[in-house]
Amino acid sequence: MPYKILDKKELAMNEVWYKIHAPHVAKKVQPGQFVIVRAFPNGERIPLTPVTWDRDEGWITLITFVRGKTTMRMANELKPGDELLNVAGPLGNPAPMKKFGKILAIGMITGIVEVFPIAKAWQEAGNEVTTLHVSPNPMVILKEEFENAVSRHIVEGFDLQPGWGMNEIAQELVKRAVAKVKELLENEHFDMILTVGPAGGQKAVFNVVKEFGIPMHADLHPIMVDATGMCGACRVTVGGEVKFACIDGPGFDAYKVDWDELIHRSGFYAPMERLALETYLKQLQAQGGEQ
Amino acid sequence: MAVRRKLIKERVPTPERPAEERVKDFAEVNLGYTFELAVKEAERCLQCPYDYAPCIKGCPVHINIPGFISKLVEYRDDPDKAVKEALNVIWACNSLPATTGRVCPQEDQCEMNCVMGKVGDKINIGKLERFVADYAREKGIDEELLFEIIPKIEKKGQSVAIIGAGPAGLTAAGELAKLGYDVTIYEALHEAGGVLMYGIPEFRLPKSIVESEIEKLKKLGVKILTDHVVGRTVTIEELLEEYDAVFIGSGAGTPRLVNAPGVNLNGIYTANEFLTRVNLMKAYKFPEYDTPVYVGKKVIVIGAGNTAMDAARSARRFGADVTITYRRGPEDVSARIEEVHHAKEEGIKFEYFINPVEFIGDENGKVKAVKFEKMKALEEKDSRGKRKIVGTGEYVTLEADTVIIAIGKHPNRLIVNTPGLKVERGKIVVDENLMTSIPGVFAGGDAIRGEATVILAMGDGRKAAKAIHEYLTKKREGQNA
């Protein structure tokens, strides 16, 4: 099944955009749905969100943030004309499409990519959509696209400090997101909130939203393997019941999600993911040494 | 040809790798027969006549077992010819003999009925089937035979969509392709094979063998669309517009979970997730392969079916201390005897009559122990003929840093949600011809059974192919009239 890379660009540091020939997905995908991509024979299956698509021409676009081994390998090794091994989908349920009124859609770091198709469709469905992107500055993306698609796009960026690790970035992210969301909610009325991003950030934002009692839709991305309801890796407790994010979600009522469990489960493979990345970096260095 | 046979009571054993060696890797445990050994075993067969042979009756796909076994003896001086003739007999009923020869519960099917069992060891039918398939593959005899079959296929000009490239779907596809239909399989995962790829470990069924069986289907003209999730990428209604018939072989993909607190702690896997990571994604080769799996020092597997054995033996190969726990007693274990035996040889412990009631986590949300209630069996039997069990009110806690839940599966929810498709207790309802409530849509395997074996799914695939053939023949004749 050839999924040809029609085009590829680096949008900013660590942000890579791919245009992929995947007619079966392009034909059916709805905002809120995702695909599973496998790029290399020894690679893993990773969930990514189609950002835009053309049903007639049969392509979708994907944006990856270089974070772990797979996204880095994709950035380093794939070029236009190459093929992805697998693009499965569309998967998951579409986001609810109706008139809510005034919406605040928050995308933290990588989450902003998933916000885009939903926010755009919500705006087109007659809502007034404000999008908020909270992220370290070098990761600001899709700014122009958002500005064209929704009523208002706010970027809450911050500079990375020397010596910061993932923990410091996460803390700063949560601090910025919480402050900005609080400010917006205190000054304006919203009928619906959407969040996408790291589970810790989503929980922090939810805690603010809860105080205002506004409905909140959270698009979750727990760890997934098959993403067709078969393995159960992505299970989350929602309203006291075990749900599979891949077939029951990925969007859920934020008020019903067991956030602490989601945070624990999302971090489980972090040490192994680091090992995979370090091994890959060493391989790259060794190859560089031979040249 | 009435040849008086001397009864050889003892089975010719197949060589196996010693337990202490095999727990260190994922290579195959059983090494199979050589031609000489296969002939020796084949000679033991009493050659019951076709109409009587109880082994054939015990086989869900009714392979002419004495027929294929006799070829090995008849052409013993020409191994290639012997295998080709034997394979030809098997293929009439079964397109995946290398797989079924390995994973069928022969002791409950063909071999259970073997007449030799009355005087000695039953004929080792499974290993003979496996030998024929393996030898044919290694020598390219299967290809030769395939290319003799292909030109004889008469194209029907009708098409069938098959959902799921597991045992049921692959079998139906093979049969329908041989009958001249254009067959397209829709597979959700990135590789065809279904449970044969994601569920059954390499040491029991090497993936290269499944791949080679699938290659043969492709040569028969079967198209396989991977990455197509029926229910999302395409619906059954849409398939019906494009194809003349549809077969659902989507399996029992949704894992059942233990309904107990703490079930979502880290380190608790469903058998499906654990086996998918290990088999399909090759997590045992991490970080050479990118998908990780966490196997701690102490592993508890809950359940005692074949899946539980596969999960336990896989975990053992990561060096873990593994215990299988079961809420019933040893007499109710549903796994194959051979698998239980292999598991025990490999040092896996068994704890019976304990039922998990709580998963206990550490401060990081990772499992550290499982609390079980001790159970006891009553004399009274339940609806499945097993002794009823009840809790005793006594508890025991076992340490574990990895837990694998292998207590069964439900049919895949994406498929059963199709409008107009009659479903009862999660299973697709079919008539005696395996047709569902939607005309032209047939179903088989675990999608209708809940959870069964590879060979029963294949039996359904074959039966459905026959029914689809009849259905499409009528449709064709109706159109031509």
mmCIF file with all atom_site columns, N, CA, C and O in Angstrom, chain B residues 254-281:
data_model
loop_
_atom_site.group_PDB
_atom_site.id
_atom_site.type_symbol
_atom_site.label_atom_id
_atom_site.label_alt_id
_atom_site.label_comp_id
_atom_site.label_asym_id
_atom_site.label_entity_id
_atom_site.label_seq_id
_atom_site.pdbx_PDB_ins_code
_atom_site.Cartn_x
_atom_site.Cartn_y
_atom_site.Cartn_z
_atom_site.occupancy
_atom_site.B_iso_or_equiv
_atom_site.pdbx_formal_charge
_atom_site.auth_seq_id
_atom_site.auth_comp_id
_atom_site.auth_asym_id
_atom_site.auth_atom_id
_atom_site.pdbx_PDB_model_num
ATOM 1   N N  . THR B 1 254 ? -11.866 -7.546  20.948 1.00 0.00 ? 254 THR B N  1
ATOM 2   C CA . THR B 1 254 ? -11.933 -6.654  22.110 1.00 0.00 ? 254 THR B CA 1
ATOM 3   C C  . THR B 1 254 ? -11.668 -7.426  23.403 1.00 0.00 ? 254 THR B C  1
ATOM 4   O O  . THR B 1 254 ? -12.393 -8.361  23.719 1.00 0.00 ? 254 THR B O  1
ATOM 5   N N  . PRO B 1 255 ? -10.635 -7.054  24.115 1.00 0.00 ? 255 PRO B N  1
ATOM 6   C CA . PRO B 1 255 ? -10.289 -7.840  25.305 1.00 0.00 ? 255 PRO B CA 1
ATOM 7   C C  . PRO B 1 255 ? -11.276 -7.657  26.456 1.00 0.00 ? 255 PRO B C  1
ATOM 8   O O  . PRO B 1 255 ? -11.825 -6.582  26.648 1.00 0.00 ? 255 PRO B O  1
ATOM 9   N N  . ARG B 1 256 ? -11.492 -8.712  27.202 1.00 0.00 ? 256 ARG B N  1
ATOM 10  C CA . ARG B 1 256 ? -12.279 -8.588  28.437 1.00 0.00 ? 256 ARG B CA 1
ATOM 11  C C  . ARG B 1 256 ? -11.339 -8.206  29.568 1.00 0.00 ? 256 ARG B C  1
ATOM 12  O O  . ARG B 1 256 ? -10.215 -8.676  29.642 1.00 0.00 ? 256 ARG B O  1
ATOM 13  N N  . LEU B 1 257 ? -11.832 -7.349  30.432 1.00 0.00 ? 257 LEU B N  1
ATOM 14  C CA . LEU B 1 257 ? -11.003 -6.905  31.550 1.00 0.00 ? 257 LEU B CA 1
ATOM 15  C C  . LEU B 1 257 ? -11.563 -7.461  32.857 1.00 0.00 ? 257 LEU B C  1
ATOM 16  O O  . LEU B 1 257 ? -12.749 -7.724  32.963 1.00 0.00 ? 257 LEU B O  1
ATOM 17  N N  . VAL B 1 258 ? -10.696 -7.596  33.851 1.00 0.00 ? 258 VAL B N  1
ATOM 18  C CA . VAL B 1 258 ? -11.157 -8.001  35.172 1.00 0.00 ? 258 VAL B CA 1
ATOM 19  C C  . VAL B 1 258 ? -11.854 -6.802  35.786 1.00 0.00 ? 258 VAL B C  1
ATOM 20  O O  . VAL B 1 258 ? -11.314 -5.691  35.781 1.00 0.00 ? 258 VAL B O  1
ATOM 21  N N  . ASN B 1 259 ? -13.044 -7.011  36.295 1.00 0.00 ? 259 ASN B N  1
ATOM 22  C CA . ASN B 1 259 ? -13.775 -5.910  36.892 1.00 0.00 ? 259 ASN B CA 1
ATOM 23  C C  . ASN B 1 259 ? -13.359 -5.771  38.358 1.00 0.00 ? 259 ASN B C  1
ATOM 24  O O  . ASN B 1 259 ? -14.038 -6.226  39.258 1.00 0.00 ? 259 ASN B O  1
ATOM 25  N N  . ALA B 1 260 ? -12.204 -5.172  38.557 1.00 0.00 ? 260 ALA B N  1
ATOM 26  C CA . ALA B 1 260 ? -11.691 -5.031  39.928 1.00 0.00 ? 260 ALA B CA 1
ATOM 27  C C  . ALA B 1 260 ? -10.929 -3.719  40.036 1.00 0.00 ? 260 ALA B C  1
ATOM 28  O O  . ALA B 1 260 ? -10.376 -3.242  39.046 1.00 0.00 ? 260 ALA B O  1
ATOM 29  N N  . PRO B 1 261 ? -10.903 -3.111  41.206 1.00 0.00 ? 261 PRO B N  1
ATOM 30  C CA . PRO B 1 261 ? -10.195 -1.834  41.350 1.00 0.00 ? 261 PRO B CA 1
ATOM 31  C C  . PRO B 1 261 ? -8.725  -1.956  40.958 1.00 0.00 ? 261 PRO B C  1
ATOM 32  O O  . PRO B 1 261 ? -8.107  -2.997  41.198 1.00 0.00 ? 261 PRO B O  1
ATOM 33  N N  . GLY B 1 262 ? -8.216  -0.914  40.339 1.00 0.00 ? 262 GLY B N  1
ATOM 34  C CA . GLY B 1 262 ? -6.787  -0.870  40.014 1.00 0.00 ? 262 GLY B CA 1
ATOM 35  C C  . GLY B 1 262 ? -6.445  -1.501  38.678 1.00 0.00 ? 262 GLY B C  1
ATOM 36  O O  . GLY B 1 262 ? -5.272  -1.636  38.332 1.00 0.00 ? 262 GLY B O  1
ATOM 37  N N  . VAL B 1 263 ? -7.460  -1.863  37.882 1.00 0.00 ? 263 VAL B N  1
ATOM 38  C CA . VAL B 1 263 ? -7.186  -2.603  36.647 1.00 0.00 ? 263 VAL B CA 1
ATOM 39  C C  . VAL B 1 263 ? -6.421  -1.762  35.619 1.00 0.00 ? 263 VAL B C  1
ATOM 40  O O  . VAL B 1 263 ? -5.784  -2.302  34.725 1.00 0.00 ? 263 VAL B O  1
ATOM 41  N N  . ASN B 1 264 ? -6.439  -0.432  35.784 1.00 0.00 ? 264 ASN B N  1
ATOM 42  C CA . ASN B 1 264 ? -5.705  0.416   34.832 1.00 0.00 ? 264 ASN B CA 1
ATOM 43  C C  . ASN B 1 264 ? -4.353  0.891   35.364 1.00 0.00 ? 264 ASN B C  1
ATOM 44  O O  . ASN B 1 264 ? -3.761  1.806   34.810 1.00 0.00 ? 264 ASN B O  1
ATOM 45  N N  . LEU B 1 265 ? -3.871  0.270   36.413 1.00 0.00 ? 265 LEU B N  1
ATOM 46  C CA . LEU B 1 265 ? -2.526  0.611   36.891 1.00 0.00 ? 265 LEU B CA 1
ATOM 47  C C  . LEU B 1 265 ? -1.509  0.305   35.799 1.00 0.00 ? 265 LEU B C  1
ATOM 48  O O  . LEU B 1 265 ? -1.726  -0.571  34.965 1.00 0.00 ? 265 LEU B O  1
ATOM 49  N N  . ASN B 1 266 ? -0.401  1.014   35.848 1.00 0.00 ? 266 ASN B N  1
ATOM 50  C CA . ASN B 1 266 ? 0.673   0.698   34.905 1.00 0.00 ? 266 ASN B CA 1
ATOM 51  C C  . ASN B 1 266 ? 1.221   -0.695  35.195 1.00 0.00 ? 266 ASN B C  1
ATOM 52  O O  . ASN B 1 266 ? 1.276   -1.127  36.334 1.00 0.00 ? 266 ASN B O  1
ATOM 53  N N  . GLY B 1 267 ? 1.631   -1.359  34.135 1.00 0.00 ? 267 GLY B N  1
ATOM 54  C CA . GLY B 1 267 ? 2.162   -2.710  34.293 1.00 0.00 ? 267 GLY B CA 1
ATOM 55  C C  . GLY B 1 267 ? 1.084   -3.771  34.168 1.00 0.00 ? 267 GLY B C  1
ATOM 56  O O  . GLY B 1 267 ? 1.369   -4.953  34.203 1.00 0.00 ? 267 GLY B O  1
ATOM 57  N N  . ILE B 1 268 ? -0.180  -3.342  34.002 1.00 0.00 ? 268 ILE B N  1
ATOM 58  C CA . ILE B 1 268 ? -1.262  -4.314  33.776 1.00 0.00 ? 268 ILE B CA 1
ATOM 59  C C  . ILE B 1 268 ? -1.632  -4.282  32.301 1.00 0.00 ? 268 ILE B C  1
ATOM 60  O O  . ILE B 1 268 ? -2.046  -3.251  31.774 1.00 0.00 ? 268 ILE B O  1
ATOM 61  N N  . TYR B 1 269 ? -1.467  -5.403  31.672 1.00 0.00 ? 269 TYR B N  1
ATOM 62  C CA . TYR B 1 269 ? -1.727  -5.519  30.239 1.00 0.00 ? 269 TYR B CA 1
ATOM 63  C C  . TYR B 1 269 ? -2.928  -6.422  30.004 1.00 0.00 ? 269 TYR B C  1
ATOM 64  O O  . TYR B 1 269 ? -3.133  -7.385  30.734 1.00 0.00 ? 269 TYR B O  1
ATOM 65  N N  . THR B 1 270 ? -3.646  -6.157  28.921 1.00 0.00 ? 270 THR B N  1
ATOM 66  C CA . THR B 1 270 ? -4.507  -7.206  28.399 1.00 0.00 ? 270 THR B CA 1
ATOM 67  C C  . THR B 1 270 ? -3.562  -8.131  27.622 1.00 0.00 ? 270 THR B C  1
ATOM 68  O O  . THR B 1 270 ? -2.510  -7.688  27.143 1.00 0.00 ? 270 THR B O  1
ATOM 69  N N  . ALA B 1 271 ? -3.950  -9.394  27.496 1.00 0.00 ? 271 ALA B N  1
ATOM 70  C CA . ALA B 1 271 ? -3.100  -10.314 26.725 1.00 0.00 ? 271 ALA B CA 1
ATOM 71  C C  . ALA B 1 271 ? -2.947  -9.804  25.301 1.00 0.00 ? 271 ALA B C  1
ATOM 72  O O  . ALA B 1 271 ? -1.881  -9.913  24.697 1.00 0.00 ? 271 ALA B O  1
ATOM 73  N N  . ASN B 1 272 ? -4.015  -9.217  24.771 1.00 0.00 ? 272 ASN B N  1
ATOM 74  C CA . ASN B 1 272 ? -3.946  -8.682  23.406 1.00 0.00 ? 272 ASN B CA 1
ATOM 75  C C  . ASN B 1 272 ? -2.864  -7.622  23.279 1.00 0.00 ? 272 ASN B C  1
ATOM 76  O O  . ASN B 1 272 ? -2.101  -7.621  22.317 1.00 0.00 ? 272 ASN B O  1
ATOM 77  N N  . GLU B 1 273 ? -2.808  -6.693  24.225 1.00 0.00 ? 273 GLU B N  1
ATOM 78  C CA . GLU B 1 273 ? -1.795  -5.642  24.125 1.00 0.00 ? 273 GLU B CA 1
ATOM 79  C C  . GLU B 1 273 ? -0.401  -6.241  24.284 1.00 0.00 ? 273 GLU B C  1
ATOM 80  O O  . GLU B 1 273 ? 0.501   -5.961  23.492 1.00 0.00 ? 273 GLU B O  1
ATOM 81  N N  . PHE B 1 274 ? -0.254  -7.081  25.290 1.00 0.00 ? 274 PHE B N  1
ATOM 82  C CA . PHE B 1 274 ? 1.060   -7.664  25.541 1.00 0.00 ? 274 PHE B CA 1
ATOM 83  C C  . PHE B 1 274 ? 1.545   -8.456  24.329 1.00 0.00 ? 274 PHE B C  1
ATOM 84  O O  . PHE B 1 274 ? 2.664   -8.273  23.838 1.00 0.00 ? 274 PHE B O  1
ATOM 85  N N  . LEU B 1 275 ? 0.671   -9.328  23.812 1.00 0.00 ? 275 LEU B N  1
ATOM 86  C CA . LEU B 1 275 ? 1.070   -10.171 22.687 1.00 0.00 ? 275 LEU B CA 1
ATOM 87  C C  . LEU B 1 275 ? 1.256   -9.346  21.410 1.00 0.00 ? 275 LEU B C  1
ATOM 88  O O  . LEU B 1 275 ? 2.131   -9.640  20.602 1.00 0.00 ? 275 LEU B O  1
ATOM 89  N N  . THR B 1 276 ? 0.442   -8.303  21.227 1.00 0.00 ? 276 THR B N  1
ATOM 90  C CA . THR B 1 276 ? 0.611   -7.457  20.044 1.00 0.00 ? 276 THR B CA 1
ATOM 91  C C  . THR B 1 276 ? 1.963   -6.753  20.086 1.00 0.00 ? 276 THR B C  1
ATOM 92  O O  . THR B 1 276 ? 2.682   -6.695  19.088 1.00 0.00 ? 276 THR B O  1
ATOM 93  N N  . ARG B 1 277 ? 2.293   -6.219  21.252 1.00 0.00 ? 277 ARG B N  1
ATOM 94  C CA . ARG B 1 277 ? 3.604   -5.574  21.369 1.00 0.00 ? 277 ARG B CA 1
ATOM 95  C C  . ARG B 1 277 ? 4.719   -6.570  21.061 1.00 0.00 ? 277 ARG B C  1
ATOM 96  O O  . ARG B 1 277 ? 5.645   -6.270  20.314 1.00 0.00 ? 277 ARG B O  1
ATOM 97  N N  . VAL B 1 278 ? 4.604   -7.763  21.639 1.00 0.00 ? 278 VAL B N  1
ATOM 98  C CA . VAL B 1 278 ? 5.692   -8.738  21.504 1.00 0.00 ? 278 VAL B CA 1
ATOM 99  C C  . VAL B 1 278 ? 5.726   -9.345  20.093 1.00 0.00 ? 278 VAL B C  1
ATOM 100 O O  . VAL B 1 278 ? 6.778   -9.383  19.455 1.00 0.00 ? 278 VAL B O  1
ATOM 101 N N  . ASN B 1 279 ? 4.567   -9.811  19.600 1.00 0.00 ? 279 ASN B N  1
ATOM 102 C CA . ASN B 1 279 ? 4.566   -10.559 18.330 1.00 0.00 ? 279 ASN B CA 1
ATOM 103 C C  . ASN B 1 279 ? 4.566   -9.658  17.113 1.00 0.00 ? 279 ASN B C  1
ATOM 104 O O  . ASN B 1 279 ? 5.427   -9.752  16.255 1.00 0.00 ? 279 ASN B O  1
ATOM 105 N N  . LEU B 1 280 ? 3.527   -8.825  17.030 1.00 0.00 ? 280 LEU B N  1
ATOM 106 C CA . LEU B 1 280 ? 3.371   -8.020  15.817 1.00 0.00 ? 280 LEU B CA 1
ATOM 107 C C  . LEU B 1 280 ? 4.445   -6.935  15.748 1.00 0.00 ? 280 LEU B C  1
ATOM 108 O O  . LEU B 1 280 ? 5.003   -6.669  14.689 1.00 0.00 ? 280 LEU B O  1
ATOM 109 N N  . MET B 1 281 ? 4.708   -6.305  16.892 1.00 0.00 ? 281 MET B N  1
ATOM 110 C CA . MET B 1 281 ? 5.626   -5.164  16.894 1.00 0.00 ? 281 MET B CA 1
ATOM 111 C C  . MET B 1 281 ? 7.051   -5.572  17.306 1.00 0.00 ? 281 MET B C  1
ATOM 112 O O  . MET B 1 281 ? 7.934   -4.736  17.375 1.00 0.00 ? 281 MET B O  1
#
